[in-house]
Coordinates of C-alpha atoms in Angstrom, one line a residue:
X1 CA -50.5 18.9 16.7
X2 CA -47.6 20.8 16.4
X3 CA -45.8 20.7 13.5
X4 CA -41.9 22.0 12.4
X5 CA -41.3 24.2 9.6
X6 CA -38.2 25.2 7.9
X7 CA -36.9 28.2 8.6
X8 CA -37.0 29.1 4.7
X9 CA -40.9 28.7 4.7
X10 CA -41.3 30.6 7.6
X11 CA -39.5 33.7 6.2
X12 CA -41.3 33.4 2.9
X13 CA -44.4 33.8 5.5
X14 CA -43.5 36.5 7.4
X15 CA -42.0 38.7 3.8
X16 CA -39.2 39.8 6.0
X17 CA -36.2 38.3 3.9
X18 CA -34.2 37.9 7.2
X19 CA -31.4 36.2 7.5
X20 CA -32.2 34.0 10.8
X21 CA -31.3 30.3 11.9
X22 CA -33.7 28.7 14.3
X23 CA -31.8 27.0 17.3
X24 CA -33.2 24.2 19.5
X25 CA -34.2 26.4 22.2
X26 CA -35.8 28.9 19.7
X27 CA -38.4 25.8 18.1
X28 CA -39.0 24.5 21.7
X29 CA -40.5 27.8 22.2
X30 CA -42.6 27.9 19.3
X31 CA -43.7 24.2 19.6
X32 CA -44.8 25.2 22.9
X33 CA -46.0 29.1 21.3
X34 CA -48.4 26.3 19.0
X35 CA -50.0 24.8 21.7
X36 CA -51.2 27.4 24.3
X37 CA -50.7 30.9 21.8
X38 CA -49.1 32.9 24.1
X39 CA -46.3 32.7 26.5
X40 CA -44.8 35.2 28.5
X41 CA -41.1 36.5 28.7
X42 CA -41.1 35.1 32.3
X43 CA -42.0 31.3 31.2
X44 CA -39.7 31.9 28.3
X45 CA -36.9 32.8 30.5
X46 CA -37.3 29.6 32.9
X47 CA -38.6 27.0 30.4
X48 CA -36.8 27.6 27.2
X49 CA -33.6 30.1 27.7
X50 CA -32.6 29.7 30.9
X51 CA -29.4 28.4 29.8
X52 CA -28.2 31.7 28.0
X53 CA -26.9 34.6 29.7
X54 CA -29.3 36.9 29.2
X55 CA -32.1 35.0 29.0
X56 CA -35.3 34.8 26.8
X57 CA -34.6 38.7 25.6
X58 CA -32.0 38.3 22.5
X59 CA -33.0 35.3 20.9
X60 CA -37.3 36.8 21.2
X61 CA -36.1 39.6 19.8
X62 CA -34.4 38.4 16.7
X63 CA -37.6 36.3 16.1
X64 CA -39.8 39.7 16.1
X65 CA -37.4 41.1 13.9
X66 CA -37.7 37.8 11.3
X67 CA -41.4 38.9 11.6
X68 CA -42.4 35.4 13.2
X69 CA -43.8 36.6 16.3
X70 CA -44.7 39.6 17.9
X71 CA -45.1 41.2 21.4
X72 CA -47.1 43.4 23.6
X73 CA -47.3 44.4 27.0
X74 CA -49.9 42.7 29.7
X75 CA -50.8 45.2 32.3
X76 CA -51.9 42.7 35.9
X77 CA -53.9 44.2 38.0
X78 CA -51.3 42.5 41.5
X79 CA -48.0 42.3 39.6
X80 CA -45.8 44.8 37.5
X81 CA -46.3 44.8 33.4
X82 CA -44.8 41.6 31.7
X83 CA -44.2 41.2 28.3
X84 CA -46.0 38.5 26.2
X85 CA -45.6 36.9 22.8
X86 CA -47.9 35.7 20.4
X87 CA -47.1 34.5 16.5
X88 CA -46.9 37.0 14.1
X89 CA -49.8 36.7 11.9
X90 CA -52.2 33.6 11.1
X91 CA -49.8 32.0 8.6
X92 CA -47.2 32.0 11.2
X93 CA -49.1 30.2 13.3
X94 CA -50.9 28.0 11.3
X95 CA -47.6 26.5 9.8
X96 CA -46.7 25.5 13.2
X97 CA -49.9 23.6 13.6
X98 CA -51.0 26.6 15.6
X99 CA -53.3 29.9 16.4
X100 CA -53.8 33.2 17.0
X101 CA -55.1 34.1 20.3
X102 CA -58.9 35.1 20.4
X103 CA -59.7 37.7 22.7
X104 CA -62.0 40.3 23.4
X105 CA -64.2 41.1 26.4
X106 CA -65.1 37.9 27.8
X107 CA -61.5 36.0 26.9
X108 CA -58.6 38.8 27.9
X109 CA -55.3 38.2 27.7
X110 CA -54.8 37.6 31.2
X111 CA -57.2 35.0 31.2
X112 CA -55.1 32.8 28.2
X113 CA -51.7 33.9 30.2
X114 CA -53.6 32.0 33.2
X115 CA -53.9 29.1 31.1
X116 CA -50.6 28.9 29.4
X117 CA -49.1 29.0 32.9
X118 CA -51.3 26.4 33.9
X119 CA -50.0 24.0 30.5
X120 CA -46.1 24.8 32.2
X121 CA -46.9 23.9 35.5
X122 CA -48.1 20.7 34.7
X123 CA -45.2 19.6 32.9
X124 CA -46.2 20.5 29.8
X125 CA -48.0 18.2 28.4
X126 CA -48.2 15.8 24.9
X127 CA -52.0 16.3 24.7
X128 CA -52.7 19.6 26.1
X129 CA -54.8 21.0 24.4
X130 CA -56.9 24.8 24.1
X131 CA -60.6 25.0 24.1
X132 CA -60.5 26.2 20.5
X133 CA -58.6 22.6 19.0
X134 CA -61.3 20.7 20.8
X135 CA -62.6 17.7 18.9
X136 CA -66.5 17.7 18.4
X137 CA -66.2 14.1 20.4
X138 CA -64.7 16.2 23.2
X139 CA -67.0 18.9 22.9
X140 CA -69.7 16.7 23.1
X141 CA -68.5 15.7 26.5
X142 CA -68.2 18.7 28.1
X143 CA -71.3 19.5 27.4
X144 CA -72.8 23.2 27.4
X145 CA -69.9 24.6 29.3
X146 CA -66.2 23.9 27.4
X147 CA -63.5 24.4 29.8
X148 CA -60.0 26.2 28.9
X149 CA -57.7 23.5 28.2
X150 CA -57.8 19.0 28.3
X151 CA -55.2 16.5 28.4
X152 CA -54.8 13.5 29.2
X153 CA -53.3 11.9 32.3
X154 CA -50.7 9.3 30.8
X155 CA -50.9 7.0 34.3
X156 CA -54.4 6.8 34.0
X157 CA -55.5 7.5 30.8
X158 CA -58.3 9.8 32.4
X159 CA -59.3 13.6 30.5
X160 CA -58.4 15.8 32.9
X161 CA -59.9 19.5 32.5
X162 CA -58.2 22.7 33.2
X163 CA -60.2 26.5 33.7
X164 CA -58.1 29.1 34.1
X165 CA -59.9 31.7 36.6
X166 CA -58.1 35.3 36.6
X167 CA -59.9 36.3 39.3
X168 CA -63.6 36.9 38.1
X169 CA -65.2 33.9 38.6
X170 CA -67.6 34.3 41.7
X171 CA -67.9 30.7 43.7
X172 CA -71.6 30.5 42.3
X173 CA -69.9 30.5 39.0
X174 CA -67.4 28.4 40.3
X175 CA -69.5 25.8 41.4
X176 CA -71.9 24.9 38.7
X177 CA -68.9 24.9 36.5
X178 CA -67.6 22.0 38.8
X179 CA -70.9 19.9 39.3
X180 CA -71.8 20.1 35.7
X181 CA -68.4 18.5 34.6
X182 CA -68.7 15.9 37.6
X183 CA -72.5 15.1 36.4
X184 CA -70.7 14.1 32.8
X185 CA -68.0 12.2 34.8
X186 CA -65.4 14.4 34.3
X187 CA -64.1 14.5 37.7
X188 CA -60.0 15.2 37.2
X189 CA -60.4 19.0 37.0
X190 CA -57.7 21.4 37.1
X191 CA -58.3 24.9 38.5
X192 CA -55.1 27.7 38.0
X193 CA -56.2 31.0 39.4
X194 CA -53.7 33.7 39.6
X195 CA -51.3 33.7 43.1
X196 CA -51.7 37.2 43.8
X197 CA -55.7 37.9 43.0
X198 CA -58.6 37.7 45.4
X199 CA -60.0 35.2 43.7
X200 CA -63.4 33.1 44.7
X201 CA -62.1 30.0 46.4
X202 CA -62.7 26.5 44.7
X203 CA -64.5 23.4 46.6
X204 CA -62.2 21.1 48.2
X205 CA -63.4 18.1 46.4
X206 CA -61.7 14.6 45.1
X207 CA -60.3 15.2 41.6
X208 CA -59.9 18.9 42.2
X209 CA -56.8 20.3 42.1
X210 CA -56.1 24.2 42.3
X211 CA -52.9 26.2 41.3
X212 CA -52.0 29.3 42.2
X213 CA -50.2 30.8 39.8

């Protein structure tokens, strides 16, 4: 769960003595930052600065500058270089009830920008929640194969899973991942695959629902 540090506590964390105040729009962000650890300058722009002039780029810059996160560039194989943010270090992070992103070979940056686009476009959810702040229970349930992302559907009360697919997934792969969570009765299963890749098209099945993103 997320949490809301003061500023002060923050600063002590990041060693940077800066003299910064966090505004409404700056927390939003970094509530947000706490649940899905990374979010790109794009969904920054449209989901937590759109009301300044120039955008998400002023106020993410005097964040870096407090030392509280930090930003790198994500190169897309069908789209031109984006910037991304992530927290600063794990103290940052953990203070905001949140993590550092884990990636490597198998889990790329792409693949958790996928996903936190994914947590956006469904409204952003209360419950969403990443693979890695799974609960054993909900481990348990998922079985051998943990997907991306869970939350729950507030009409219906039902777990709804969410795989982010950047546009490696071959429909084999695809479809045991699909029958495997139907055998366990998880049926409400979110698919987000990125708009502009070749990606392995996903069954048309009840419960399914795919983004393109």
């Amino acid at each position: 769960m997320a949490s809301n540090p003061k500023t002060a506590r923050l600063i002590r964390l990041a060693g940077t003595n800066a003299n910064v105040r966090l505004s409404v729009a700056d927390r939003d962000f970094l509530k947000d930052l706490s649940k899905v650890q990374l979010i790109s300058s794009d969904l920054a722009d449209r989901h937590h600065y759109a009301h300044l002039k120039g955008a998400s780029g002023r106020s993410l810059e005097r964040l870096k500058k407090a030392g509280i996160i930090t930003s790198k560039i994500l190169y897309q194989p069908w789209a031109a270089p984006i910037k991304t943010y992530q927290f600063a270090d794990k103290s940052i992070a953990g203070a905001w009830g949140g993590r550092l992103p884990v990636t490597g070979a198998k889990r790329t940056d792409l693949h958790e920008l996928i996903a936190s686009r994914a947590y956006f476009e469904l409204g952003r959810p209360a419950t969403f929640k990443l693979a890695t702040d799974f609960t054993k229970a909900e481990i348990a349930l998922c079985g051998s194969m943990r997907p991306d992302a869970i939350y729950t559907d507030v009409s219906t009360g039902e777990m709804v899973l969410v795989e982010a697919d950047s546009g490696h997934y071959t429909r084999s792969q695809i479809t045991v991942k699909i029958a495997h969570w139907r055998a366990a009765g998880l049926t409400r299963q979110v698919w987000a695959q990125p708009q502009h890749a070749r990606s392995a098209q996903v069954p048309t099945l009840p419960g399914i629902n795919v983004m393109r993103l």
